[in-house]
Coordinates of C-alpha atoms and ligand atoms in Angstrom, one line a residue:
M23 CA 117.7 -39.1 68.9
K24 CA 115.4 -36.3 69.9
E25 CA 111.8 -37.0 70.9
T26 CA 110.2 -37.0 67.4
K27 CA 108.1 -40.1 67.7
N28 CA 104.8 -38.7 66.6
A29 CA 106.0 -36.4 63.9
E30 CA 105.5 -37.2 60.3
I31 CA 107.5 -35.1 57.9
R32 CA 105.8 -34.3 54.6
V33 CA 108.1 -32.9 51.9
P34 CA 106.8 -31.3 48.7
A35 CA 108.6 -33.3 46.0
E36 CA 108.2 -34.7 42.5
P37 CA 106.4 -36.7 41.4
Y38 CA 104.4 -36.3 44.6
E39 CA 104.9 -35.6 48.3
F40 CA 107.7 -37.6 50.1
T41 CA 106.6 -38.6 53.6
F42 CA 108.8 -40.1 56.2
D43 CA 108.9 -41.0 59.9
P44 CA 111.8 -39.2 61.4
T45 CA 112.8 -42.2 63.5
R46 CA 113.4 -44.1 60.2
V47 CA 115.3 -41.7 58.0
A48 CA 119.0 -41.4 57.2
L49 CA 121.0 -38.9 55.2
L50 CA 123.5 -40.1 52.7
C51 CA 126.3 -37.8 51.7
I52 CA 127.8 -39.5 48.7
D53 CA 131.4 -39.1 47.8
F54 CA 131.9 -35.4 48.8
Q55 CA 135.7 -36.1 48.5
R56 CA 138.5 -33.8 47.5
D57 CA 139.2 -36.2 44.6
F58 CA 135.9 -35.2 42.9
V59 CA 135.3 -31.6 44.1
E60 CA 138.8 -30.1 44.3
A61 CA 141.4 -29.3 41.7
G62 CA 144.2 -31.9 41.3
G63 CA 142.0 -34.9 42.0
F64 CA 140.6 -37.8 40.2
G65 CA 137.7 -35.8 38.7
E66 CA 140.1 -33.3 37.1
S67 CA 142.4 -36.1 35.9
L68 CA 139.4 -37.2 33.7
G69 CA 139.3 -33.8 32.1
N70 CA 136.4 -32.4 34.1
D71 CA 135.8 -28.9 35.4
V72 CA 135.4 -29.6 39.1
S73 CA 134.0 -26.2 39.9
T74 CA 130.6 -27.4 38.5
L75 CA 130.1 -29.5 41.7
R76 CA 130.7 -26.9 44.3
G77 CA 127.2 -25.5 44.3
A78 CA 126.0 -28.6 46.1
I79 CA 128.2 -28.0 49.1
A80 CA 126.4 -25.1 51.0
P81 CA 122.8 -26.6 50.7
T82 CA 124.1 -30.0 51.8
R83 CA 125.8 -28.4 54.8
K84 CA 122.4 -27.0 55.9
V85 CA 120.8 -30.4 55.6
L86 CA 123.7 -32.0 57.5
D87 CA 123.3 -29.4 60.3
C88 CA 119.6 -30.2 60.5
F89 CA 120.3 -34.0 60.8
R90 CA 122.9 -33.3 63.4
E91 CA 120.6 -31.1 65.4
Q92 CA 117.9 -33.8 65.3
D93 CA 120.4 -36.6 66.0
W94 CA 119.2 -38.5 62.9
M95 CA 121.5 -41.0 61.2
V96 CA 124.1 -39.6 58.8
I97 CA 126.2 -41.7 56.5
H98 CA 129.2 -40.4 54.5
T99 CA 130.5 -42.5 51.6
R100 CA 133.9 -42.4 50.0
E101 CA 134.8 -44.1 46.7
G102 CA 138.2 -45.6 46.7
H103 CA 140.5 -48.5 47.0
R104 CA 142.8 -50.3 49.3
E105 CA 146.4 -49.1 49.3
D106 CA 147.5 -52.4 47.5
L107 CA 144.7 -51.9 45.0
S108 CA 143.7 -55.5 45.5
D109 CA 140.0 -54.4 45.3
L110 CA 140.4 -52.5 42.0
F111 CA 139.2 -54.4 38.9
P112 CA 141.5 -53.9 35.9
S113 CA 138.4 -52.9 34.0
K114 CA 137.9 -49.9 36.3
R115 CA 141.6 -48.9 36.4
D116 CA 142.1 -49.0 32.6
R117 CA 138.9 -47.5 31.5
G118 CA 139.2 -44.3 29.3
N119 CA 142.4 -42.4 28.8
P120 CA 143.0 -40.4 32.0
T121 CA 146.2 -38.4 32.5
L122 CA 146.5 -40.3 35.8
R123 CA 145.0 -43.6 36.9
I124 CA 143.5 -44.8 40.2
G125 CA 146.5 -45.4 42.6
D126 CA 148.8 -43.0 40.7
I127 CA 150.3 -40.1 42.6
G128 CA 148.7 -36.7 41.9
P129 CA 148.8 -33.3 43.7
M130 CA 146.6 -34.7 46.6
G131 CA 148.4 -38.0 46.9
R132 CA 147.3 -41.3 45.3
L133 CA 144.1 -41.0 43.3
L134 CA 141.0 -42.6 44.9
T135 CA 143.2 -44.5 47.3
R136 CA 142.3 -44.9 50.9
G137 CA 144.6 -42.8 53.2
S138 CA 145.4 -40.1 50.6
K139 CA 144.4 -36.5 51.0
G140 CA 142.3 -36.6 47.9
H141 CA 140.3 -39.6 49.0
D142 CA 139.1 -37.8 52.1
I143 CA 135.9 -35.8 52.5
I144 CA 136.0 -32.0 51.9
P145 CA 136.4 -29.9 55.1
E146 CA 133.0 -28.2 54.6
L147 CA 131.1 -31.5 55.1
Y148 CA 133.6 -33.3 57.2
P149 CA 132.1 -36.1 59.3
I150 CA 131.8 -35.7 63.1
E151 CA 132.0 -38.4 65.8
G152 CA 129.1 -40.8 65.6
E153 CA 128.5 -40.5 61.9
V154 CA 129.2 -43.5 59.7
V155 CA 132.0 -43.2 57.1
L156 CA 131.6 -45.9 54.5
D157 CA 134.4 -46.8 52.1
K158 CA 133.2 -48.3 48.9
P159 CA 135.1 -49.7 45.9
G160 CA 132.3 -49.2 43.4
K161 CA 129.9 -46.5 42.3
G162 CA 126.9 -47.8 44.2
A163 CA 127.2 -47.5 48.0
F164 CA 125.7 -51.0 48.6
Y165 CA 128.1 -52.9 46.4
G166 CA 130.9 -54.5 48.5
T167 CA 129.9 -52.7 51.7
D168 CA 127.9 -53.3 54.9
L169 CA 125.5 -50.3 54.2
E170 CA 122.4 -52.4 54.0
T171 CA 123.2 -54.1 57.3
I172 CA 123.8 -50.6 59.0
L173 CA 120.5 -49.3 57.6
R174 CA 118.4 -52.3 58.6
A175 CA 120.0 -52.5 62.0
G176 CA 119.0 -48.8 62.5
G177 CA 115.4 -49.4 61.4
I178 CA 115.9 -47.1 58.4
T179 CA 113.3 -47.2 55.7
H180 CA 113.7 -43.7 54.1
L181 CA 116.9 -42.2 52.6
I182 CA 117.7 -38.6 51.7
L183 CA 120.4 -38.5 49.1
T184 CA 123.0 -35.8 48.5
G185 CA 126.4 -36.0 46.8
V186 CA 128.4 -36.2 43.7
T187 CA 128.1 -37.0 40.9
T188 CA 124.4 -37.1 40.2
E189 CA 124.5 -39.6 37.3
V190 CA 127.2 -41.8 38.6
C191 CA 127.5 -42.6 42.3
V192 CA 124.3 -40.9 43.4
Q193 CA 122.2 -42.5 40.8
S194 CA 123.8 -45.9 41.2
T195 CA 123.3 -45.8 45.0
A196 CA 119.6 -44.6 44.7
R197 CA 118.9 -47.5 42.3
E198 CA 120.5 -50.0 44.6
A199 CA 118.5 -48.6 47.5
N200 CA 115.3 -48.6 45.6
D201 CA 115.7 -52.3 44.7
R202 CA 116.2 -53.1 48.4
G203 CA 112.9 -51.4 49.4
F204 CA 114.2 -48.1 50.6
D205 CA 112.2 -44.9 49.7
C206 CA 114.7 -42.4 48.3
L207 CA 114.5 -38.6 48.0
I208 CA 117.3 -36.9 46.0
L209 CA 117.8 -33.3 46.9
S210 CA 118.4 -31.6 43.5
D211 CA 120.4 -28.6 44.9
C212 CA 122.5 -31.0 47.0
T213 CA 123.9 -33.0 44.1
G214 CA 126.0 -32.0 41.2
S215 CA 127.5 -33.3 37.9
Y216 CA 130.3 -32.2 35.7
F217 CA 127.7 -32.4 32.9
P218 CA 124.6 -30.2 33.2
E219 CA 122.7 -32.4 30.7
F220 CA 123.5 -35.6 32.7
Y221 CA 122.4 -33.9 35.9
E222 CA 119.0 -33.0 34.3
S223 CA 118.4 -36.3 32.7
A224 CA 119.4 -38.4 35.7
L225 CA 117.0 -36.5 38.0
H226 CA 114.3 -36.6 35.3
M227 CA 114.7 -40.4 34.8
F228 CA 114.7 -41.0 38.6
K229 CA 111.3 -39.4 39.3
A230 CA 109.6 -40.3 36.0
Q231 CA 106.8 -42.9 35.6
G232 CA 105.3 -42.1 39.0
G233 CA 108.6 -42.1 40.8
I234 CA 109.9 -45.3 39.3
V235 CA 113.1 -45.1 41.3
G236 CA 112.1 -42.4 43.8
W237 CA 111.5 -38.7 44.5
V238 CA 113.3 -35.4 43.7
G239 CA 113.0 -32.4 46.0
T240 CA 115.0 -29.5 47.3
S241 CA 116.8 -28.8 50.6
T242 CA 114.6 -25.8 51.2
D243 CA 111.4 -27.8 51.0
L244 CA 112.9 -30.5 53.2
L245 CA 114.1 -28.1 55.9
T246 CA 110.8 -26.2 55.8
A247 CA 108.9 -29.4 56.3
V248 CA 111.1 -30.5 59.2
D249 CA 110.7 -27.1 60.7
A250 CA 106.9 -27.3 60.5
A251 CA 106.8 -30.8 62.0
I252 CA 109.5 -30.2 64.7
P253 CA 109.3 -26.5 65.5
E254 CA 112.2 -26.4 68.0
I255 CA 114.7 -26.6 65.0
G256 CA 113.6 -23.2 63.9
E257 CA 113.8 -21.8 67.4
S258 CA 117.3 -23.0 67.8
K259 CA 118.6 -21.3 64.6
Ligands
LIG4 C1 132.5 -41.0 39.7 C2 131.2 -40.7 41.7 N1 131.9 -40.1 39.0 N2 131.4 -40.5 43.0 N3 132.3 -41.2 41.0 O1 133.4 -41.7 39.2 O2 130.2 -40.2 41.1

């Protein structure tokens, strides 16, 4: 990690400024998997238009580059199941009426199954060495994983959340994190939903009542705030 000990990053956000110590922040990139974002995956098998999520990719890449430049903690999550599906509840497998179910073979291999092409992270945001890749069987990233241990061991208190989809895995993870005492900022331009109305209401609920679950901001405001507090980022661009 770079020498950022005395910096305090102050990000304009709703319902009020989100302030963090850069030695205690982590970026969560939630489920940017081919299965959700690309044609032929799990998201499309549920009848969704996956192109609605793609707008989140470019701004997330900029935030990821900033965290990499600063050597701050980055965690990528992937929703999916063991190859033998032993960690897949029947309730999850059988829910709804999809054309294909989890574990079935689609154009990108077995849906939401570890080891398949569709389960992996999209090339634009692919993890690099040293970044945590966390496989999770549920929607929330804390359920059934060692995420909390990793964050506590790293001294992390503040989380910046990006990912898909806003009202499912991003929201579930943010709520789990909030209940564990982490301060969470969701970047509105770095998250996406198949349903514009769910995107709006999830973010609205999150920051309502004085930030009952957390804060909502933008990647531009975050990057500007980092740049102001740690000017060498701007110089290296
Ligand atoms: C969903 C997710 N939508 N990553 N998963 O099933 O949001």
